[in-house]
Amino acid sequence: MAGSATTGTTTGTGATTGNALTAAERQALAAGQHPNPFARLGPHRLGNGGWVVRAIVPGAEAVTLHGAAGPHPMTSPGDDFWEATLVADPGPYRLEGARGTDRWQIEDAYRFGPVLGEADEYYVSEGTHRTLWRRLGAQMMTHEGTAGVAFAVWAPSARRVSVVGDFNAWDGRRHVMRWRGASGIAEIFIPGLEEGARYKFEILGADGGLHHKADPVGFGAEHPPANASVVRALPAPPEDDSAWMRDRGARQRRDAPISIYEVHLPSWLRDDQGGPLDWDALAARLVPYAADLGFTHLELMPVSEYPFDGSWGYQPVGLYAPTARHGDPAGLRRFVRAAHDAGMGVLLDWVVGHFPTDAHGLGRFDGTPLYEHADPREGFHRDWNTLIYNFGRREVANYLAANGVYWLEEYGIDGIRVDAVASMLYRDYSREEGDWIPNRHGGRENLEAIDFLKRMNTEVYGAVPGVMTVAEESTAWPGVSRPVEHGGLGFGYKWNMGWMNDTLRYMQTPFEHRPHHHDLMTFGLHYAFSENFILPLSHDEVVHGKGSLLGRMPGDAWQRLAGLRAYYAFMWGHPGKKLLFMGGEFAQPGEWNHDYTIDWHAAGFDHHDGVRRLVRDLNRIYRENPALHALDAEAAGFEWVDGAASQGSVFAWLRHGPGRDRGDAPPVLCLYNFSPVERGGWRFGVPRPGAWAEILNSDADLYGGGGRGNLGGVTAEPVESHGRPYSVTVTLPPLSGVMLRHDG
């Protein structure tokens, strides 16, 4: 068990017990079974003032110690065990093994003292080590004057933990780690290792099984399907003087225009060999593309290392390792900087709701359910065949919360979007009666997960100024985006899944039936200001047989494109920040398939490029008009004009900016016709007289429409309508969205 030691020894080098080994001890050391190898291997002072150096060197016929006094042959009593008795401290030394004509050099890890201190042990055990990633994992460093890698891992119930890799022939006997007190941490410094070394932890578990595990805090990994961890140096801490970083806090506030382009990197575009683009190619291609379209943010579907392509990253194994599919960690840092230089933020999908059962992952890590619950009613997701983190275990909660801070601090990431929050909040999520365990009060709420989410948000916002967190939460849980100190979960934003489901149902409805489903488009306004919402048209809406957004529109080819353009205009005029999945910007005709790139060939057709031009203009208009974004989460920013014109499938509202009474931000009148016939001469009440400029018409020729509209604008007359003293008479083209801004 962790923390066991041989009586009368110390945990550092130069232990004072140099007594002779028994045959049983020697055999245990050679077999990797000794409870405290640092107490017996390496240099130790003898009672007579001399020194003894002991080592395990499998396969050697002779071993020579090269130390301060020159070469000294070592002797072997068998069991691959070698030792040399010296009259003085050997100082820094190396070993030379020989077999026949072969010679090899060995830097002895057992001559080095520990790297971790008592404070690390304490904070890990307490579950409060905020920078956990700087102590655990594989840390490249110079220790006691020698360059190498310090390994540390938490495995409290393991009988033995070793580091194995190419450097020791994947032999778990050669680098058995030392235990750090009762913390459950095992560590070892291996001199001479360099970046790129492959490794795993070989764990003799409490169950007696031998497990080969990837590093939970590793910064790199092999390209799947290979699954060893890889020693990687973290990129230099961000020194980002971009205008984006200087203004990041203001650009991510609830009164800012936020329009997000969601991307699955491997299938956005591929290289000439059909593989994923590396970080530098993505910086050169994806960043300027999204910036040109006017998006304020890129949201990357999970980039933590994951073994199965078909999970799209939502079943990660290496939470601290950027996937090798796109290159090394330094490449990710350059990509983020390129986005910032282009005026965009970068958000990461972050998956802490579940993790896969792959043998090299976190499942039964030390031979026990360490990261997960033991009872499958708490610890297993049937929907995804994945395991559930034990959020109530302080070390696990620390591991996850620190990971959230890690991405933001080490890579300059601007925010995290937490996947599947609903599955974390409820113990009975997707479970039948009797297949879940109530909380301590007998309820269905997962109190430990709730506490974790509050902790994570508190630590993230406290550690990294100006960032944002987003919840994908599909229920009516109250206060998801309310601060923790005010009783909420502490997220900055919440995906509005209800809006997405309702409006897509309406848009799929045949034209003749839409009058009977008018409320699907209006219902979201009953709760639109209860949270800081993001309106998502995400990857989930274009997979698993749902088809593309374009394919879900009714009518002929022209009507489908017109309907999608009108739907986008509706979304950009509706309260809430915006998110659009890749391919949607040019009306991708086919369903998304992660094995192929999006339908770039379709983007070249003018009627599809017209949709892209519309998205570009929607983003521009959204940014330029405070009425469309500054009060996205405030009821004062929205005012119905006509939400009851169900027979015409028409919707009309006003958007207002701050300083409404002073006239600081011109109001915008948003009008939508979701019928396939033109609505001419429709009168709508407005609050101000004078000119109302047509700043958007989704039926414009430029976008592939019929070119019908209002000749650039209309003038408000002193004719009362819809309870307002003035009104405008407007032409609404078929399947269109029109925006008029007061310019009087």
XYZ file of C-alpha atoms in Angstrom:
744
model
C 0.000 0.000 0.000
C 1.047 3.617 -0.512
C 3.355 5.094 2.073
C 4.814 1.817 3.355
C 8.557 1.865 4.109
C 11.330 -0.236 5.541
C 11.946 0.568 9.200
C 15.039 2.630 9.933
C 15.507 4.117 6.472
C 15.103 7.590 5.041
C 13.325 8.605 1.832
C 16.274 10.506 0.360
C 19.639 9.483 -0.988
C 22.412 8.589 1.361
C 20.225 6.631 3.797
C 22.074 5.650 6.954
C 21.012 1.985 6.809
C 23.683 0.277 4.776
C 23.157 -3.118 6.341
C 23.429 -6.131 4.059
C 20.395 -7.248 2.128
C 18.689 -10.536 2.740
C 18.099 -12.836 -0.185
C 14.364 -12.163 0.142
C 14.937 -8.396 -0.092
C 17.205 -8.812 -3.069
C 14.678 -10.958 -4.870
C 11.890 -8.494 -4.064
C 13.940 -5.623 -5.491
C 14.796 -7.560 -8.623
C 11.149 -8.480 -9.111
C 9.915 -4.923 -8.531
C 8.064 -6.047 -5.392
C 10.005 -4.222 -2.668
C 7.812 -1.727 -0.732
C 10.518 0.965 -0.582
C 13.272 0.489 -3.193
C 14.826 3.901 -2.518
C 15.717 2.670 0.956
C 17.903 -0.082 -0.493
C 18.939 0.936 -4.028
C 21.241 3.814 -4.911
C 23.966 5.169 -2.602
C 23.814 4.487 1.146
C 26.224 5.221 3.982
C 27.549 2.242 5.924
C 27.961 2.142 9.655
C 31.762 2.106 9.340
C 31.792 5.363 7.352
C 32.008 3.723 3.958
C 29.360 3.656 1.237
C 27.512 1.052 -0.757
C 25.846 1.565 -4.155
C 23.205 -0.928 -5.265
C 21.424 -1.226 -8.606
C 19.167 -3.502 -10.639
C 20.693 -3.952 -14.130
C 18.822 -6.671 -16.026
C 20.766 -8.485 -18.735
C 24.248 -7.291 -17.711
C 27.224 -9.631 -17.424
C 29.332 -6.888 -15.850
C 28.614 -3.447 -14.384
C 31.111 -0.682 -13.624
C 30.453 2.333 -11.412
C 32.052 5.557 -12.664
C 32.172 8.006 -9.754
C 34.334 10.607 -8.065
C 37.121 8.068 -7.423
C 37.094 6.716 -10.960
C 35.804 3.368 -12.270
C 34.878 0.710 -9.748
C 33.641 -2.772 -10.720
C 30.389 -3.921 -9.143
C 29.651 -7.470 -8.024
C 26.451 -9.466 -8.383
C 25.041 -12.149 -6.098
C 22.419 -12.869 -8.778
C 18.847 -11.756 -9.533
C 20.119 -8.926 -11.820
C 21.320 -7.251 -8.624
C 24.652 -5.362 -8.510
C 26.500 -3.565 -5.749
C 29.800 -1.838 -4.997
C 31.320 -1.026 -1.611
C 33.298 2.253 -1.505
C 35.424 3.973 1.102
C 33.957 7.436 0.357
C 30.867 9.139 -0.980
C 30.739 8.273 -4.694
C 29.311 11.689 -5.564
C 27.451 11.968 -8.877
C 27.998 8.745 -10.726
C 26.846 6.698 -13.684
C 26.811 2.990 -14.332
C 28.113 1.138 -17.376
C 26.580 -2.200 -18.245
C 28.274 -4.795 -20.418
C 27.176 -7.967 -22.137
C 29.628 -9.501 -24.559
C 30.810 -6.657 -26.760
C 27.782 -4.488 -25.997
C 28.169 -1.497 -23.667
C 25.492 0.881 -22.394
C 25.404 3.833 -20.014
C 22.945 4.079 -17.136
C 22.055 7.182 -15.158
C 20.892 5.808 -11.822
C 17.540 7.319 -10.797
C 18.040 6.000 -7.284
C 20.884 8.421 -6.545
C 18.482 11.401 -6.613
C 16.396 12.773 -3.793
C 12.692 13.588 -4.032
C 11.325 16.483 -6.074
C 7.986 16.998 -4.350
C 7.824 18.645 -0.963
C 5.604 18.255 2.059
C 3.450 21.165 0.927
C 2.660 19.309 -2.306
C 1.673 16.222 -0.344
C -0.536 18.289 1.925
C -2.359 20.227 -0.777
C -2.915 17.161 -2.971
C -4.299 15.224 -0.015
C -6.490 18.176 0.945
C -7.696 18.529 -2.637
C -6.668 22.179 -2.905
C -3.584 22.097 -5.151
C -4.624 24.743 -7.705
C -1.581 24.211 -9.953
C -1.600 20.438 -9.753
C -0.253 20.107 -13.290
C 3.009 21.783 -12.314
C 3.827 19.031 -9.823
C 2.264 15.801 -11.099
C 2.751 14.241 -14.518
C 6.086 14.373 -16.340
C 8.042 17.552 -15.568
C 11.143 18.362 -17.585
C 13.645 19.944 -15.208
C 17.164 20.103 -13.855
C 17.291 18.365 -10.485
C 20.397 18.267 -8.304
C 22.401 19.587 -11.227
C 21.218 16.996 -13.749
C 18.682 17.386 -16.557
C 15.894 14.841 -16.774
C 12.222 14.265 -16.106
C 10.432 14.072 -12.764
C 7.411 11.761 -12.797
C 4.656 11.856 -10.187
C 1.247 10.189 -10.081
C -1.568 9.725 -7.574
C -2.355 6.015 -7.036
C -3.085 5.571 -3.324
C -4.138 1.918 -3.331
C -1.456 0.605 -5.670
C 1.009 -1.962 -4.377
C 3.694 -0.635 -6.691
C 4.041 2.041 -9.378
C 6.808 2.168 -11.990
C 7.591 4.341 -14.966
C 8.090 2.289 -18.112
C 9.083 3.335 -21.604
C 11.498 2.876 -24.460
C 14.257 4.141 -22.168
C 14.010 1.074 -19.903
C 12.680 -1.543 -22.326
C 9.200 -1.137 -20.775
C 10.525 -3.068 -17.784
C 8.635 -2.185 -14.611
C 11.465 -3.421 -12.361
C 13.888 -0.698 -13.380
C 12.189 2.515 -12.251
C 9.963 1.660 -9.313
C 8.778 4.937 -7.787
C 8.999 6.159 -4.183
C 5.900 6.838 -2.120
C 5.374 10.276 -0.653
C 4.103 9.629 2.855
C 0.378 8.916 3.081
C -0.563 11.190 0.163
C -0.882 8.327 -2.305
C 1.621 10.034 -4.630
C 4.466 8.060 -6.178
C 7.394 9.936 -7.729
C 10.788 9.421 -9.331
C 13.312 11.602 -11.153
C 14.845 9.888 -14.181
C 17.998 11.661 -15.364
C 18.856 12.047 -18.999
C 15.340 11.757 -20.431
C 14.391 14.285 -23.085
C 11.256 15.621 -24.704
C 9.542 13.054 -26.909
C 10.194 10.048 -24.656
C 7.246 7.629 -24.619
C 6.097 6.318 -21.248
C 3.316 4.832 -19.148
C 2.820 4.047 -15.495
C 2.988 0.347 -14.716
C 0.761 -0.183 -11.695
C 0.550 -3.297 -9.585
C -2.966 -2.708 -8.396
C -4.716 -3.437 -5.159
C -6.559 -6.138 -7.111
C -3.250 -7.889 -7.877
C -3.492 -7.008 -11.571
C -0.742 -5.317 -13.553
C -2.060 -2.227 -15.340
C -0.336 -0.023 -17.904
C -1.841 3.448 -17.667
C -1.401 6.688 -19.553
C -0.403 9.643 -17.418
C -3.516 11.412 -16.030
C -1.590 14.700 -16.027
C 0.573 14.065 -19.089
C 1.073 16.970 -21.496
C 1.443 14.797 -24.580
C 0.418 11.471 -26.074
C 1.047 9.286 -29.074
C -1.140 9.633 -32.126
C -4.082 7.226 -31.734
C -4.514 4.306 -31.933
C -1.148 4.213 -30.096
C -1.777 5.326 -26.545
C 1.447 5.888 -24.607
C 2.043 9.244 -22.967
C 4.814 11.418 -24.385
C 7.096 13.747 -22.436
C 6.300 17.269 -23.600
C 7.449 20.661 -22.370
C 4.682 23.133 -21.767
C 4.945 26.149 -24.061
C 6.270 29.306 -22.496
C 3.654 31.141 -20.423
C 1.568 33.347 -22.702
C 2.934 36.824 -23.251
C 0.064 38.016 -25.360
C -0.017 41.757 -26.047
C -2.750 41.508 -28.691
C -5.602 43.977 -28.669
C -7.886 41.016 -28.026
C -6.175 40.165 -24.749
C -6.068 43.768 -23.603
C -9.841 44.026 -24.036
C -10.809 40.400 -23.385
C -12.922 41.078 -20.320
C -15.052 43.642 -22.149
C -15.341 41.457 -25.266
C -16.790 38.546 -23.291
C -19.234 40.390 -21.059
C -22.953 39.838 -21.354
C -23.318 43.238 -23.104
C -20.792 42.348 -25.835
C -21.535 40.939 -29.305
C -20.559 37.256 -29.128
C -20.875 35.131 -32.251
C -19.212 31.701 -32.119
C -18.051 29.435 -34.948
C -18.035 25.843 -33.635
C -15.439 23.607 -35.262
C -14.535 19.929 -35.300
C -10.928 20.405 -36.329
C -10.215 17.024 -37.976
C -13.139 17.372 -40.386
C -13.097 21.109 -41.083
C -10.374 20.634 -43.673
C -7.750 17.945 -44.287
C -4.220 18.016 -45.622
C -3.074 16.621 -48.961
C -2.659 13.137 -47.468
C -6.178 13.153 -46.022
C -5.028 13.703 -42.439
C -5.984 16.426 -39.970
C -4.352 19.826 -40.373
C -1.684 20.696 -37.829
C -1.978 23.738 -35.577
C 0.027 26.001 -37.865
C -2.026 25.065 -40.926
C -5.197 25.678 -38.936
C -3.867 29.059 -37.882
C -3.203 29.879 -41.530
C -6.537 28.601 -42.905
C -9.241 28.449 -40.229
C -8.432 31.646 -38.333
C -8.630 34.088 -41.280
C -11.673 32.278 -42.664
C -13.684 32.661 -39.463
C -12.434 36.204 -38.903
C -13.495 37.207 -42.416
C -17.004 35.944 -41.649
C -17.110 38.213 -38.611
C -17.239 35.600 -35.869
C -15.930 36.813 -32.528
C -14.963 33.364 -31.232
C -13.871 29.932 -32.343
C -15.194 27.053 -30.263
C -13.117 23.904 -30.672
C -14.786 20.587 -30.058
C -12.667 18.685 -27.508
C -8.938 18.722 -28.149
C -7.889 16.795 -25.013
C -6.389 13.503 -26.156
C -9.014 10.890 -27.018
C -8.552 7.370 -28.394
C -11.663 6.968 -30.597
C -12.209 9.274 -33.581
C -15.917 8.523 -33.541
C -16.326 10.118 -30.112
C -15.370 13.519 -31.668
C -13.283 14.090 -28.550
C -16.128 13.671 -26.068
C -14.490 10.583 -24.550
C -11.103 11.971 -23.490
C -8.340 10.016 -21.812
C -5.661 12.707 -21.450
C -7.331 15.793 -19.998
C -4.031 17.677 -19.860
C -2.714 16.591 -23.275
C -3.674 18.436 -26.475
C -4.410 15.727 -29.014
C -1.446 14.624 -31.090
C -3.697 14.739 -34.171
C -2.736 18.401 -34.663
C 0.806 18.515 -33.290
C 2.491 19.431 -30.038
C 1.378 21.771 -27.224
C 3.468 24.659 -28.541
C 1.483 24.483 -31.790
C -1.772 24.955 -29.930
C -0.306 27.998 -28.214
C 0.619 29.503 -31.610
C -2.882 28.800 -32.902
C -4.476 30.634 -29.982
C -2.171 33.592 -30.501
C -3.076 33.695 -34.207
C -6.766 33.837 -33.283
C -6.121 36.660 -30.825
C -4.135 38.591 -33.414
C -7.140 38.243 -35.732
C -9.436 39.657 -33.038
C -11.084 36.374 -32.023
C -11.288 34.407 -28.802
C -10.870 30.640 -28.507
C -13.231 28.480 -26.457
C -12.675 24.794 -25.690
C -15.251 22.076 -25.251
C -14.406 20.585 -21.867
C -15.632 17.127 -20.914
C -15.779 16.351 -17.193
C -19.169 14.665 -17.112
C -17.790 11.253 -18.038
C -14.702 9.400 -19.247
C -14.128 6.240 -21.309
C -13.436 2.738 -20.106
C -10.293 2.244 -22.255
C -7.791 0.043 -20.432
C -5.033 2.688 -20.531
C -7.308 5.370 -19.086
C -8.492 6.348 -15.622
C -10.831 3.419 -14.997
C -9.764 1.370 -11.940
C -6.525 3.281 -12.139
C -4.816 1.729 -9.117
C -6.809 -1.491 -9.147
C -9.725 0.223 -7.417
C -12.458 2.589 -8.646
C -10.264 5.602 -7.910
C -11.599 8.320 -10.208
C -15.045 6.766 -10.637
C -17.730 5.485 -8.269
C -17.634 1.821 -7.346
C -21.392 1.370 -7.773
C -22.417 1.477 -11.468
C -25.660 3.173 -10.426
C -23.476 6.197 -9.660
C -20.404 5.522 -11.743
C -21.542 4.406 -15.195
C -23.354 6.193 -18.046
C -25.410 3.733 -20.071
C -26.064 6.347 -22.756
C -22.379 6.560 -23.652
C -20.939 3.414 -22.006
C -18.611 5.649 -20.035
C -17.604 6.121 -16.419
C -18.633 8.983 -14.149
C -16.179 10.915 -12.015
C -16.541 10.703 -8.254
C -16.979 14.444 -7.694
C -17.246 13.895 -3.961
C -13.646 12.682 -3.703
C -11.563 15.769 -2.991
C -8.523 14.635 -4.997
C -10.709 13.958 -8.048
C -12.487 17.311 -7.773
C -9.058 18.972 -7.474
C -7.783 17.105 -10.545
C -10.714 18.340 -12.638
C -10.935 21.913 -11.344
C -7.198 22.402 -11.826
C -7.598 21.174 -15.396
C -10.066 23.953 -16.140
C -7.574 26.545 -14.934
C -4.731 24.784 -16.780
C -6.114 25.350 -20.283
C -6.767 29.012 -19.581
C -3.450 29.776 -17.895
C -1.076 27.689 -19.979
C -2.523 28.221 -23.449
C -4.263 31.573 -23.223
C -7.633 29.939 -23.938
C -10.481 32.410 -23.419
C -13.169 30.137 -22.038
C -14.482 26.629 -21.588
C -17.820 25.161 -22.569
C -18.767 22.333 -20.224
C -20.410 19.414 -21.993
C -23.419 17.461 -20.684
C -23.987 19.486 -17.513
C -27.492 18.041 -17.110
C -26.006 14.557 -16.778
C -23.882 15.854 -13.920
C -26.666 17.626 -12.036
C -29.086 14.710 -11.709
C -28.398 11.301 -10.227
C -31.304 9.837 -12.171
C -30.187 11.256 -15.518
C -31.321 8.785 -18.197
C -31.982 6.116 -15.555
C -35.038 4.093 -14.708
C -36.591 4.003 -11.247
C -34.456 1.862 -8.950
C -31.375 2.273 -11.144
C -29.977 5.257 -9.259
C -28.990 6.116 -5.713
C -30.639 9.150 -4.055
C -28.515 11.824 -2.412
C -28.159 12.110 1.362
C -31.462 13.972 1.523
C -33.273 11.384 -0.563
C -33.379 13.601 -3.655
C -32.273 13.236 -7.257
C -29.801 16.138 -7.312
C -26.121 15.256 -7.473
C -24.948 17.450 -4.617
C -21.275 16.605 -5.100
C -21.349 17.501 -8.800
C -23.156 20.750 -7.989
C -20.465 21.658 -5.472
C -17.790 20.788 -8.039
C -19.301 23.020 -10.733
C -19.516 25.915 -8.284
C -15.915 25.330 -7.256
C -14.716 25.093 -10.839
C -16.388 28.341 -11.858
C -15.159 30.136 -8.766
C -11.568 29.006 -9.316
C -11.572 29.709 -13.050
C -12.959 33.211 -12.766
C -10.744 33.931 -9.779
C -7.548 32.713 -11.413
C -7.799 34.093 -14.952
C -9.336 37.547 -15.477
C -11.656 38.123 -18.394
C -12.455 34.501 -19.281
C -15.890 32.930 -19.716
C -17.483 29.587 -18.889
C -20.463 28.129 -20.724
C -22.821 25.326 -19.720
C -24.494 22.944 -22.127
C -27.461 22.369 -19.835
C -30.769 21.158 -21.242
C -33.111 21.349 -18.244
C -34.797 24.147 -16.309
C -32.211 24.085 -13.514
C -32.375 27.596 -12.018
C -29.432 29.967 -11.902
C -27.002 28.152 -14.153
C -25.460 31.479 -15.225
C -26.007 33.211 -11.884
C -22.917 33.907 -9.726
C -22.166 31.387 -7.006
C -22.416 34.064 -4.332
C -25.986 34.703 -5.479
C -27.001 31.057 -5.312
C -26.170 30.023 -8.891
C -23.803 27.522 -10.452
C -21.504 30.341 -11.503
C -21.346 29.893 -15.298
C -21.051 32.966 -17.482
C -23.442 31.640 -20.134
C -25.831 28.781 -20.820
C -26.768 27.176 -24.122
C -30.468 27.725 -24.839
C -31.378 24.179 -25.807
C -35.104 24.867 -25.545
C -34.910 27.659 -28.119
C -32.949 25.424 -30.457
C -35.362 22.485 -30.201
C -38.512 24.584 -30.546
C -37.388 26.738 -33.446
C -35.960 23.837 -35.423
C -39.250 21.977 -35.013
C -41.044 25.007 -36.417
C -38.621 25.375 -39.323
C -39.152 21.721 -40.275
C -42.921 22.178 -40.251
C -44.594 22.376 -43.703
C -45.673 25.916 -44.568
C -49.389 25.161 -44.409
C -49.099 23.845 -40.855
C -46.938 26.629 -39.437
C -49.894 28.777 -38.283
C -50.786 25.975 -35.855
C -47.267 25.925 -34.370
C -46.662 29.662 -34.090
C -45.903 29.375 -30.365
C -42.780 27.336 -31.062
C -41.114 30.545 -32.221
C -42.485 32.749 -29.451
C -42.257 30.492 -26.395
C -38.553 31.106 -25.896
C -39.221 34.774 -25.172
C -41.044 33.790 -21.968
C -37.715 32.754 -20.394
C -35.133 34.441 -22.658
C -33.872 36.675 -19.852
C -33.763 34.126 -17.030
C -30.168 33.191 -17.970
C -27.311 34.604 -20.013
C -28.177 32.553 -23.073
C -26.265 31.456 -26.151
C -28.454 30.339 -29.067
C -26.786 27.169 -30.406
C -27.094 25.576 -33.811
C -24.400 23.060 -32.945
C -22.947 19.838 -34.295
C -25.606 17.841 -32.443
C -28.249 19.174 -34.834
C -26.614 17.836 -38.010
C -25.762 14.215 -37.103
C -27.371 10.859 -36.314
C -29.850 10.969 -39.157
C -31.083 14.499 -38.508
C -29.656 15.707 -41.797
C -28.258 19.167 -42.440
C -29.972 22.406 -41.441
C -30.691 23.050 -45.117
C -32.120 19.576 -45.578
C -34.601 20.134 -42.762
C -36.194 23.133 -44.454
C -39.434 22.342 -46.365
C -40.230 23.287 -49.942
C -38.323 23.296 -53.194
C -34.617 24.073 -53.533
C -35.113 27.852 -53.620
C -37.501 27.778 -50.649
C -35.126 25.675 -48.558
C -32.318 28.190 -49.033
C -34.654 31.127 -48.426
C -36.034 29.474 -45.308
C -32.566 28.895 -43.896
C -31.592 32.514 -44.609
C -34.731 33.701 -42.817
C -33.989 31.391 -39.887
C -30.474 32.832 -39.528
C -31.889 36.366 -39.641
C -34.373 35.310 -36.919
C -31.539 33.900 -34.786
C -29.319 36.987 -35.122
C -32.236 39.282 -34.282
C -33.339 37.198 -31.283
C -31.986 37.964 -27.791
C -28.985 35.774 -26.953
C -25.431 35.265 -28.158
C -24.947 33.160 -31.314
C -23.283 29.834 -32.141
C -23.171 28.169 -35.561
C -21.512 24.861 -36.411
C -19.105 24.731 -39.331
C -20.721 24.199 -42.720
C -23.859 25.972 -41.614
C -22.415 29.254 -42.837
C -22.758 28.109 -46.471
C -25.833 25.909 -46.064
C -24.030 22.569 -46.214
C -26.415 20.244 -48.091
C -25.378 16.947 -46.470
C -25.301 15.689 -42.909
C -21.983 16.190 -41.123
C -19.713 13.137 -41.110
C -16.603 13.304 -38.922
C -14.730 10.998 -41.315
C -14.849 13.562 -44.141
C -14.415 17.284 -44.539
C -17.456 19.513 -44.722
C -18.957 20.029 -48.182
C -16.551 22.657 -49.448
C -17.532 21.897 -53.023
C -21.036 23.211 -52.284
C -19.636 26.474 -50.929
C -18.468 27.334 -54.422
C -22.003 27.529 -55.809
C -23.388 31.064 -55.816
C -26.633 30.231 -54.009
C -24.645 28.627 -51.176
C -22.095 31.419 -51.126
C -25.034 33.785 -50.842
C -25.834 32.233 -47.465
C -22.221 32.766 -46.437
C -22.449 36.417 -47.471
C -25.585 36.704 -45.348
C -23.842 35.228 -42.295
C -20.969 37.665 -42.778
C -23.389 40.596 -42.889
C -25.407 39.322 -39.936
C -22.257 39.217 -37.847
C -21.311 42.727 -38.948
C -24.773 44.151 -38.269
C -24.884 42.375 -34.917
C -21.548 43.913 -33.894
C -22.311 47.409 -35.179
C -25.719 47.806 -33.538
C -25.781 47.836 -29.715
C -29.545 47.327 -29.871
C -28.879 43.804 -31.161
C -26.405 42.741 -28.479
C -25.919 45.075 -25.513
C -29.097 43.999 -23.707
C -29.160 40.382 -24.920
C -29.814 39.165 -21.375
C -32.072 42.048 -20.266
C -35.820 42.260 -20.752
C -35.407 45.985 -21.421
C -33.662 45.114 -24.674
C -36.688 43.407 -26.238
C -40.201 44.556 -27.083
C -42.862 42.653 -28.965
C -44.566 44.487 -31.829
C -46.605 41.553 -33.107
C -46.153 38.005 -31.874
C -49.656 36.839 -32.675
C -49.781 37.029 -36.499
C -49.966 33.259 -36.728
C -52.080 33.128 -39.884
C -49.456 35.051 -41.786
C -46.536 33.263 -40.097
C -45.190 36.738 -39.325
C -43.221 37.876 -36.269
C -42.229 41.432 -35.355
C -40.262 42.866 -32.457
C -38.059 45.771 -31.482
C -34.557 45.474 -30.072
C -33.260 48.266 -27.863
C -29.816 49.185 -26.635
C -28.713 50.932 -23.453
C -29.783 54.535 -22.985
C -33.114 53.815 -24.629
C -34.836 56.823 -23.061
C -31.998 59.117 -24.129
C -31.965 57.730 -27.641
C -28.311 56.653 -27.353
C -28.680 53.423 -29.321
C -31.051 53.473 -32.316
C -33.707 50.731 -32.004
C -33.898 47.972 -34.592
C -37.209 46.617 -35.882
C -36.920 42.895 -36.665
C -39.539 41.442 -39.028
C -39.923 37.844 -40.206
C -42.163 36.186 -42.751
C -42.023 32.386 -42.596
C -44.671 31.836 -45.253
C -43.752 31.216 -48.926
C -45.804 34.220 -50.091
C -44.974 37.921 -50.066
C -46.622 40.060 -47.383
C -46.974 43.516 -48.922
C -48.263 46.620 -47.201
C -47.990 45.304 -43.643
C -48.079 48.037 -41.026
C -46.045 47.836 -37.819
C -46.018 50.259 -34.930
C -42.724 51.963 -34.051
C -41.728 54.280 -31.206
C -40.068 57.043 -33.248
C -40.851 59.097 -36.340
C -38.562 59.622 -39.302
C -36.431 57.329 -41.418
C -36.002 53.628 -40.712
C -33.169 52.242 -42.835
C -33.318 48.672 -44.122
C -30.031 47.328 -42.755
C -30.804 43.697 -43.647
C -33.050 41.870 -46.058
C -32.386 38.134 -46.382
C -34.175 38.174 -49.775
C -31.566 40.483 -51.314
C -30.022 39.477 -54.641
C -26.630 39.421 -52.907
C -27.746 36.465 -50.809
C -29.460 34.539 -53.599
C -32.910 35.952 -52.929
C -35.500 37.514 -55.203
C -34.435 41.107 -54.618
C -37.762 42.174 -53.111
C -37.857 44.672 -50.274
C -38.252 48.269 -49.232
C -35.842 50.179 -51.477
C -33.374 50.757 -48.664
C -35.810 51.896 -46.015
C -39.161 53.351 -45.019
C -40.438 56.450 -43.214
C -42.537 56.286 -40.059
C -45.874 58.063 -40.268
C -47.871 59.537 -37.374
C -50.345 56.672 -37.678
C -50.955 54.712 -34.499
C -50.426 50.957 -34.689
C -49.656 48.174 -32.232
C -50.051 50.641 -29.367
C -47.407 53.032 -30.691
C -47.832 56.569 -32.010
C -46.006 55.969 -35.287
C -45.925 53.153 -37.825
C -44.182 51.964 -40.962
C -45.599 50.144 -43.945
C -43.321 47.317 -45.031
C -42.988 44.688 -47.727
C -41.990 41.290 -46.349
C -40.641 39.021 -49.091
C -41.495 35.320 -48.888
C -39.424 33.366 -46.365
C -37.433 36.384 -45.267
C -36.035 38.366 -42.400
C -35.904 42.165 -42.551
C -34.208 44.527 -40.086
C -34.963 48.253 -40.023
C -32.922 50.664 -37.884
C -34.193 54.071 -36.841
C -32.015 56.686 -38.534
C -34.102 59.778 -37.787
